């Protein structure tokens, strides 16, 4: 199948919302990475989405909403600190985990009693979800638009390369402005009496503590399943190495202060942590396009978003 990406104009957004309602799949940009969207209430559409991703069906998927007043449809026992987080950081790169309502079926939650919700800030994502809502839709389930275990896509072309052979004429890939963040949303478990970060992202522990006034717990203390927390993930075909000096013929991803040894192929030289996050996934993909065998990565130092970047690099490098 040679599906093409379409510019996310008003007309294309209308078509995409209709496609979702009819049970087709729509890949769309968010401020973190591209998602592969499906109607969160359509079991057949969700089953196909898992097939296209080649993802185990017991992995839960995040439901994307256009406003926080849709939370109560999917979740129960929404705590005060969760409401504070929503007010401060939605729309934005933050997913909250709640106890599920009866509307959140096993095919969404992977059989768990919790459900993950997020209001993204990317204008195309918001417009799509809003139009879908006008057609009676309740939420757009969307994992990252990559095959299971592979690198998340940060542009429409990467989605096409990754998934077009599994998509049909009725599915769509919407092309929009590049994700401003570049790594996946922070996942925060809100089912306990304190927030627990299950996956680090652009909404940092300090931001969560400042907003809620609560101390944040570490994810090792919980038994919830997070697919990105399986050790190997976010992996290109090339081998990712974090230690040692780069050798001739290898790719190199490092901050701009690191020089490129001769014979080494520079894949990215970000000048800030924010730019590092935006460039990381396309640089990993570029190595595969060039057919490189090895990518040497010098991770960023420091707190905040650098923690999320190091988390993804470590996973992409694990065997
Ligand atoms: O930034 C993002 O979150 C992107 C964009 C598209 O929104 N989405 C994304 O989805 O990264 P995905 O499926 O690739 O990763 C979502 C993670 C998975 O590891 C999943 O296990 C976890 O969220 N998750 C979803 N619902 C959950 C739940 N009820 N309990 C625990 N983890 C959950
Ligand atoms: Mg993913």
mmCIF file of N, CA, C and O in Angstrom, residues 236-310:
data_model
loop_
_atom_site.group_PDB
_atom_site.id
_atom_site.type_symbol
_atom_site.label_atom_id
_atom_site.label_comp_id
_atom_site.label_asym_id
_atom_site.label_seq_id
_atom_site.Cartn_x
_atom_site.Cartn_y
_atom_site.Cartn_z
ATOM 1 N N UNK A 236 16.486 1.783 17.038
ATOM 2 C CA UNK A 236 16.708 1.722 15.594
ATOM 3 C C UNK A 236 17.323 0.360 15.251
ATOM 4 O O UNK A 236 17.606 -0.440 16.147
ATOM 5 N N UNK A 237 17.542 0.090 13.945
ATOM 6 C CA UNK A 237 18.201 -1.159 13.551
ATOM 7 C C UNK A 237 19.660 -1.134 13.966
ATOM 8 O O UNK A 237 20.228 -2.133 14.373
ATOM 9 N N UNK A 238 20.271 0.036 13.836
ATOM 10 C CA UNK A 238 21.674 0.180 14.217
ATOM 11 C C UNK A 238 21.831 -0.045 15.725
ATOM 12 O O UNK A 238 20.899 0.186 16.493
ATOM 13 N N UNK A 239 23.029 -0.499 16.113
ATOM 14 C CA UNK A 239 23.293 -0.682 17.532
ATOM 15 C C UNK A 239 23.626 0.666 18.168
ATOM 16 O O UNK A 239 24.414 1.450 17.617
ATOM 17 N N UNK A 240 23.019 0.946 19.318
ATOM 18 C CA UNK A 240 23.273 2.213 20.003
ATOM 19 C C UNK A 240 24.268 1.970 21.138
ATOM 20 O O UNK A 240 24.056 1.103 21.987
ATOM 21 N N UNK A 241 25.371 2.716 21.142
ATOM 22 C CA UNK A 241 26.381 2.588 22.192
ATOM 23 C C UNK A 241 26.514 3.917 22.918
ATOM 24 O O UNK A 241 26.602 4.975 22.298
ATOM 25 N N UNK A 242 26.514 3.843 24.248
ATOM 26 C CA UNK A 242 26.554 5.078 25.026
ATOM 27 C C UNK A 242 27.960 5.384 25.529
ATOM 28 O O UNK A 242 28.321 6.531 25.717
ATOM 29 N N UNK A 243 28.765 4.328 25.733
ATOM 30 C CA UNK A 243 30.105 4.577 26.268
ATOM 31 C C UNK A 243 31.167 4.521 25.175
ATOM 32 O O UNK A 243 30.932 3.999 24.090
ATOM 33 N N UNK A 244 32.310 5.055 25.480
ATOM 34 C CA UNK A 244 33.461 4.907 24.595
ATOM 35 C C UNK A 244 33.551 5.970 23.518
ATOM 36 O O UNK A 244 32.642 6.772 23.325
ATOM 37 N N UNK A 245 34.690 5.949 22.811
ATOM 38 C CA UNK A 245 34.949 6.952 21.766
ATOM 39 C C UNK A 245 34.374 6.480 20.439
ATOM 40 O O UNK A 245 34.409 5.296 20.126
ATOM 41 N N UNK A 246 33.856 7.402 19.646
ATOM 42 C CA UNK A 246 33.301 6.988 18.362
ATOM 43 C C UNK A 246 34.413 6.602 17.389
ATOM 44 O O UNK A 246 35.470 7.228 17.330
ATOM 45 N N UNK A 247 34.122 5.541 16.618
ATOM 46 C CA UNK A 247 35.090 4.970 15.669
ATOM 47 C C UNK A 247 34.708 5.350 14.244
ATOM 48 O O UNK A 247 33.550 5.652 13.976
ATOM 49 N N UNK A 248 35.648 5.270 13.358
ATOM 50 C CA UNK A 248 35.400 5.543 11.934
ATOM 51 C C UNK A 248 34.202 4.740 11.429
ATOM 52 O O UNK A 248 34.088 3.551 11.731
ATOM 53 N N UNK A 249 33.298 5.422 10.704
ATOM 54 C CA UNK A 249 32.141 4.742 10.117
ATOM 55 C C UNK A 249 30.908 4.720 11.019
ATOM 56 O O UNK A 249 29.833 4.347 10.580
ATOM 57 N N UNK A 250 31.094 5.112 12.272
ATOM 58 C CA UNK A 250 29.941 5.151 13.177
ATOM 59 C C UNK A 250 29.203 6.482 13.066
ATOM 60 O O UNK A 250 29.780 7.498 12.676
ATOM 61 N N UNK A 251 27.926 6.462 13.456
ATOM 62 C CA UNK A 251 27.169 7.699 13.582
ATOM 63 C C UNK A 251 27.394 8.288 14.965
ATOM 64 O O UNK A 251 27.727 7.563 15.907
ATOM 65 N N UNK A 252 27.221 9.603 15.091
ATOM 66 C CA UNK A 252 27.420 10.247 16.398
ATOM 67 C C UNK A 252 26.291 11.229 16.682
ATOM 68 O O UNK A 252 25.970 12.094 15.864
ATOM 69 N N UNK A 253 25.682 11.073 17.869
ATOM 70 C CA UNK A 253 24.682 12.032 18.362
ATOM 71 C C UNK A 253 25.243 12.609 19.654
ATOM 72 O O UNK A 253 25.496 11.875 20.611
ATOM 73 N N UNK A 254 25.458 13.912 19.688
ATOM 74 C CA UNK A 254 26.036 14.540 20.885
ATOM 75 C C UNK A 254 25.776 16.034 20.818
ATOM 76 O O UNK A 254 25.531 16.592 19.742
ATOM 77 N N UNK A 255 25.828 16.674 21.977
ATOM 78 C CA UNK A 255 25.673 18.125 22.037
ATOM 79 C C UNK A 255 26.724 18.816 21.182
ATOM 80 O O UNK A 255 27.782 18.240 20.880
ATOM 81 N N UNK A 256 26.425 20.056 20.772
ATOM 82 C CA UNK A 256 27.289 20.764 19.820
ATOM 83 C C UNK A 256 28.696 20.997 20.362
ATOM 84 O O UNK A 256 29.627 21.235 19.593
ATOM 85 N N UNK A 257 28.882 20.908 21.703
ATOM 86 C CA UNK A 257 30.221 21.114 22.272
ATOM 87 C C UNK A 257 31.150 19.930 21.983
ATOM 88 O O UNK A 257 32.357 20.038 22.141
ATOM 89 N N UNK A 258 30.580 18.791 21.571
ATOM 90 C CA UNK A 258 31.407 17.612 21.263
ATOM 91 C C UNK A 258 31.823 17.664 19.797
ATOM 92 O O UNK A 258 30.985 17.810 18.913
ATOM 93 N N UNK A 259 33.128 17.527 19.537
ATOM 94 C CA UNK A 259 33.604 17.562 18.149
ATOM 95 C C UNK A 259 33.377 16.233 17.439
ATOM 96 O O UNK A 259 33.278 15.193 18.092
ATOM 97 N N UNK A 260 33.340 16.271 16.129
ATOM 98 C CA UNK A 260 33.174 15.052 15.341
ATOM 99 C C UNK A 260 34.541 14.547 14.903
ATOM 100 O O UNK A 260 35.216 15.202 14.119
ATOM 101 N N UNK A 261 34.981 13.370 15.415
ATOM 102 C CA UNK A 261 36.262 12.822 14.971
ATOM 103 C C UNK A 261 36.213 12.527 13.469
ATOM 104 O O UNK A 261 35.135 12.255 12.939
ATOM 105 N N UNK A 262 37.352 12.537 12.811
ATOM 106 C CA UNK A 262 37.309 12.331 11.353
ATOM 107 C C UNK A 262 36.852 10.908 11.049
ATOM 108 O O UNK A 262 37.147 9.962 11.785
ATOM 109 N N UNK A 263 36.057 10.773 9.986
ATOM 110 C CA UNK A 263 35.532 9.463 9.600
ATOM 111 C C UNK A 263 34.240 9.100 10.303
ATOM 112 O O UNK A 263 33.640 8.068 10.027
ATOM 113 N N UNK A 264 33.795 9.956 11.231
ATOM 114 C CA UNK A 264 32.548 9.700 11.966
ATOM 115 C C UNK A 264 31.422 10.521 11.329
ATOM 116 O O UNK A 264 31.645 11.648 10.898
ATOM 117 N N UNK A 265 30.224 9.925 11.231
ATOM 118 C CA UNK A 265 29.086 10.600 10.579
ATOM 119 C C UNK A 265 28.234 11.289 11.637
ATOM 120 O O UNK A 265 27.580 10.641 12.446
ATOM 121 N N UNK A 266 28.265 12.614 11.627
ATOM 122 C CA UNK A 266 27.512 13.362 12.644
ATOM 123 C C UNK A 266 26.025 13.328 12.327
ATOM 124 O O UNK A 266 25.600 13.742 11.254
ATOM 125 N N UNK A 267 25.207 12.838 13.267
ATOM 126 C CA UNK A 267 23.757 12.725 13.044
ATOM 127 C C UNK A 267 22.981 13.863 13.684
ATOM 128 O O UNK A 267 21.867 14.175 13.258
ATOM 129 N N UNK A 268 23.533 14.465 14.727
ATOM 130 C CA UNK A 268 22.880 15.609 15.375
ATOM 131 C C UNK A 268 23.874 16.306 16.284
ATOM 132 O O UNK A 268 24.693 15.646 16.932
ATOM 133 N N UNK A 269 23.824 17.633 16.326
ATOM 134 C CA UNK A 269 24.638 18.416 17.281
ATOM 135 C C UNK A 269 23.768 19.473 17.956
ATOM 136 O O UNK A 269 23.937 20.662 17.724
ATOM 137 N N UNK A 270 22.816 19.041 18.791
ATOM 138 C CA UNK A 270 21.919 20.010 19.432
ATOM 139 C C UNK A 270 22.677 20.985 20.340
ATOM 140 O O UNK A 270 23.669 20.619 20.956
ATOM 141 N N UNK A 271 22.159 22.223 20.383
ATOM 142 C CA UNK A 271 22.817 23.254 21.191
ATOM 143 C C UNK A 271 22.152 23.418 22.556
ATOM 144 O O UNK A 271 22.603 24.209 23.371
ATOM 145 N N UNK A 272 21.042 22.698 22.797
ATOM 146 C CA UNK A 272 20.378 22.771 24.103
ATOM 147 C C UNK A 272 19.694 21.437 24.370
ATOM 148 O O UNK A 272 19.549 20.602 23.453
ATOM 149 N N UNK A 273 19.255 21.239 25.603
ATOM 150 C CA UNK A 273 18.552 20.005 25.965
ATOM 151 C C UNK A 273 17.229 19.910 25.198
ATOM 152 O O UNK A 273 16.845 18.839 24.726
ATOM 153 N N UNK A 274 16.558 21.041 25.043
ATOM 154 C CA UNK A 274 15.277 21.050 24.312
ATOM 155 C C UNK A 274 15.493 20.611 22.864
ATOM 156 O O UNK A 274 14.726 19.826 22.310
ATOM 157 N N UNK A 275 16.561 21.143 22.262
ATOM 158 C CA UNK A 275 16.848 20.785 20.880
ATOM 159 C C UNK A 275 17.261 19.306 20.789
ATOM 160 O O UNK A 275 16.930 18.611 19.829
ATOM 161 N N UNK A 276 17.961 18.832 21.815
ATOM 162 C CA UNK A 276 18.365 17.424 21.869
ATOM 163 C C UNK A 276 17.114 16.547 21.788
ATOM 164 O O UNK A 276 17.039 15.599 20.995
ATOM 165 N N UNK A 277 16.098 16.879 22.598
ATOM 166 C CA UNK A 277 14.861 16.089 22.612
ATOM 167 C C UNK A 277 14.180 16.128 21.239
ATOM 168 O O UNK A 277 13.683 15.110 20.749
ATOM 169 N N UNK A 278 14.178 17.295 20.618
ATOM 170 C CA UNK A 278 13.516 17.418 19.308
ATOM 171 C C UNK A 278 14.230 16.629 18.215
ATOM 172 O O UNK A 278 13.612 16.155 17.275
ATOM 173 N N UNK A 279 15.579 16.499 18.336
ATOM 174 C CA UNK A 279 16.366 15.882 17.259
ATOM 175 C C UNK A 279 16.610 14.393 17.442
ATOM 176 O O UNK A 279 16.925 13.690 16.476
ATOM 177 N N UNK A 280 16.511 13.907 18.689
ATOM 178 C CA UNK A 280 16.972 12.551 18.996
ATOM 179 C C UNK A 280 16.378 11.478 18.069
ATOM 180 O O UNK A 280 17.118 10.708 17.440
ATOM 181 N N UNK A 281 15.054 11.411 17.957
ATOM 182 C CA UNK A 281 14.444 10.313 17.216
ATOM 183 C C UNK A 281 14.725 10.394 15.717
ATOM 184 O O UNK A 281 14.932 9.367 15.068
ATOM 185 N N UNK A 282 14.725 11.618 15.162
ATOM 186 C CA UNK A 282 15.009 11.681 13.718
ATOM 187 C C UNK A 282 16.471 11.331 13.457
ATOM 188 O O UNK A 282 16.805 10.753 12.424
ATOM 189 N N UNK A 283 17.360 11.639 14.401
ATOM 190 C CA UNK A 283 18.772 11.270 14.237
ATOM 191 C C UNK A 283 18.946 9.747 14.290
ATOM 192 O O UNK A 283 19.700 9.165 13.495
ATOM 193 N N UNK A 284 18.232 9.083 15.213
ATOM 194 C CA UNK A 284 18.307 7.618 15.295
ATOM 195 C C UNK A 284 17.788 6.988 13.995
ATOM 196 O O UNK A 284 18.374 6.047 13.468
ATOM 197 N N UNK A 285 16.688 7.551 13.471
ATOM 198 C CA UNK A 285 16.134 7.041 12.211
ATOM 199 C C UNK A 285 17.078 7.291 11.036
ATOM 200 O O UNK A 285 17.209 6.460 10.134
ATOM 201 N N UNK A 286 17.718 8.443 11.036
ATOM 202 C CA UNK A 286 18.631 8.799 9.959
ATOM 203 C C UNK A 286 19.757 7.768 9.844
ATOM 204 O O UNK A 286 20.189 7.411 8.736
ATOM 205 N N UNK A 287 20.208 7.256 10.992
ATOM 206 C CA UNK A 287 21.272 6.243 10.971
ATOM 207 C C UNK A 287 20.821 5.019 10.182
ATOM 208 O O UNK A 287 21.598 4.443 9.409
ATOM 209 N N UNK A 288 19.552 4.626 10.338
ATOM 210 C CA UNK A 288 19.040 3.474 9.598
ATOM 211 C C UNK A 288 18.912 3.787 8.117
ATOM 212 O O UNK A 288 19.182 2.944 7.267
ATOM 213 N N UNK A 289 18.481 5.012 7.796
ATOM 214 C CA UNK A 289 18.385 5.420 6.388
ATOM 215 C C UNK A 289 19.772 5.322 5.734
ATOM 216 O O UNK A 289 19.911 4.864 4.604
ATOM 217 N N UNK A 290 20.801 5.721 6.476
ATOM 218 C CA UNK A 290 22.168 5.685 5.938
ATOM 219 C C UNK A 290 22.780 4.284 6.000
ATOM 220 O O UNK A 290 23.875 4.058 5.508
ATOM 221 N N UNK A 291 22.069 3.351 6.658
ATOM 222 C CA UNK A 291 22.562 1.983 6.753
ATOM 223 C C UNK A 291 23.747 1.821 7.702
ATOM 224 O O UNK A 291 24.559 0.906 7.537
ATOM 225 N N UNK A 292 23.834 2.692 8.713
ATOM 226 C CA UNK A 292 24.949 2.593 9.658
ATOM 227 C C UNK A 292 24.757 1.390 10.587
ATOM 228 O O UNK A 292 23.632 1.008 10.887
ATOM 229 N N UNK A 293 25.862 0.804 11.041
ATOM 230 C CA UNK A 293 25.747 -0.330 11.956
ATOM 231 C C UNK A 293 25.730 0.102 13.403
ATOM 232 O O UNK A 293 25.157 -0.567 14.265
ATOM 233 N N UNK A 294 26.394 1.222 13.680
ATOM 234 C CA UNK A 294 26.556 1.650 15.068
ATOM 235 C C UNK A 294 26.309 3.147 15.219
ATOM 236 O O UNK A 294 26.725 3.934 14.367
ATOM 237 N N UNK A 295 25.621 3.506 16.308
ATOM 238 C CA UNK A 295 25.429 4.916 16.646
ATOM 239 C C UNK A 295 26.022 5.144 18.032
ATOM 240 O O UNK A 295 25.638 4.484 18.998
ATOM 241 N N UNK A 296 26.962 6.046 18.106
ATOM 242 C CA UNK A 296 27.544 6.422 19.398
ATOM 243 C C UNK A 296 26.743 7.618 19.911
ATOM 244 O O UNK A 296 26.509 8.562 19.151
ATOM 245 N N UNK A 297 26.306 7.565 21.164
ATOM 246 C CA UNK A 297 25.499 8.668 21.697
ATOM 247 C C UNK A 297 26.133 9.215 22.965
ATOM 248 O O UNK A 297 26.498 8.457 23.870
ATOM 249 N N UNK A 298 26.304 10.528 23.024
ATOM 250 C CA UNK A 298 26.745 11.186 24.256
ATOM 251 C C UNK A 298 25.507 11.846 24.864
ATOM 252 O O UNK A 298 25.025 12.863 24.363
ATOM 253 N N UNK A 299 24.939 11.250 25.933
ATOM 254 C CA UNK A 299 23.676 11.766 26.484
ATOM 255 C C UNK A 299 23.876 13.129 27.143
ATOM 256 O O UNK A 299 24.976 13.451 27.580
ATOM 257 N N UNK A 300 22.800 13.925 27.228
ATOM 258 C CA UNK A 300 22.907 15.215 27.903
ATOM 259 C C UNK A 300 23.003 15.018 29.416
ATOM 260 O O UNK A 300 22.498 14.023 29.937
ATOM 261 N N UNK A 301 23.642 15.945 30.102
ATOM 262 C CA UNK A 301 23.711 15.863 31.564
ATOM 263 C C UNK A 301 22.617 16.749 32.163
ATOM 264 O O UNK A 301 22.009 17.556 31.461
ATOM 265 N N UNK A 302 22.383 16.589 33.460
ATOM 266 C CA UNK A 302 21.467 17.491 34.159
ATOM 267 C C UNK A 302 20.117 16.875 34.465
ATOM 268 O O UNK A 302 19.880 15.690 34.238
ATOM 269 N N UNK A 303 19.249 17.711 35.031
ATOM 270 C CA UNK A 303 17.929 17.287 35.502
ATOM 271 C C UNK A 303 16.871 17.582 34.444
ATOM 272 O O UNK A 303 17.188 17.903 33.307
ATOM 273 N N UNK A 304 15.603 17.521 34.840
ATOM 274 C CA UNK A 304 14.497 17.927 33.977
ATOM 275 C C UNK A 304 14.389 17.080 32.716
ATOM 276 O O UNK A 304 14.449 15.851 32.767
ATOM 277 N N UNK A 305 14.247 17.735 31.580
ATOM 278 C CA UNK A 305 14.070 17.034 30.305
ATOM 279 C C UNK A 305 15.254 16.114 29.992
ATOM 280 O O UNK A 305 15.093 15.088 29.321
ATOM 281 N N UNK A 306 16.445 16.458 30.500
ATOM 282 C CA UNK A 306 17.620 15.605 30.251
ATOM 283 C C UNK A 306 17.400 14.200 30.813
ATOM 284 O O UNK A 306 17.881 13.212 30.255
ATOM 285 N N UNK A 307 16.644 14.093 31.894
ATOM 286 C CA UNK A 307 16.350 12.774 32.485
ATOM 287 C C UNK A 307 15.543 11.937 31.497
ATOM 288 O O UNK A 307 15.808 10.752 31.293
ATOM 289 N N UNK A 308 14.548 12.578 30.865
ATOM 290 C CA UNK A 308 13.712 11.858 29.882
ATOM 291 C C UNK A 308 14.555 11.416 28.690
ATOM 292 O O UNK A 308 14.404 10.299 28.189
ATOM 293 N N UNK A 309 15.448 12.279 28.234
ATOM 294 C CA UNK A 309 16.292 11.938 27.081
ATOM 295 C C UNK A 309 17.209 10.769 27.432
ATOM 296 O O UNK A 309 17.340 9.812 26.657
ATOM 297 N N UNK A 310 17.828 10.825 28.625
ATOM 298 C CA UNK A 310 18.721 9.723 29.031
ATOM 299 C C UNK A 310 17.941 8.413 29.154
ATOM 300 O O UNK A 310 18.424 7.345 28.784
#
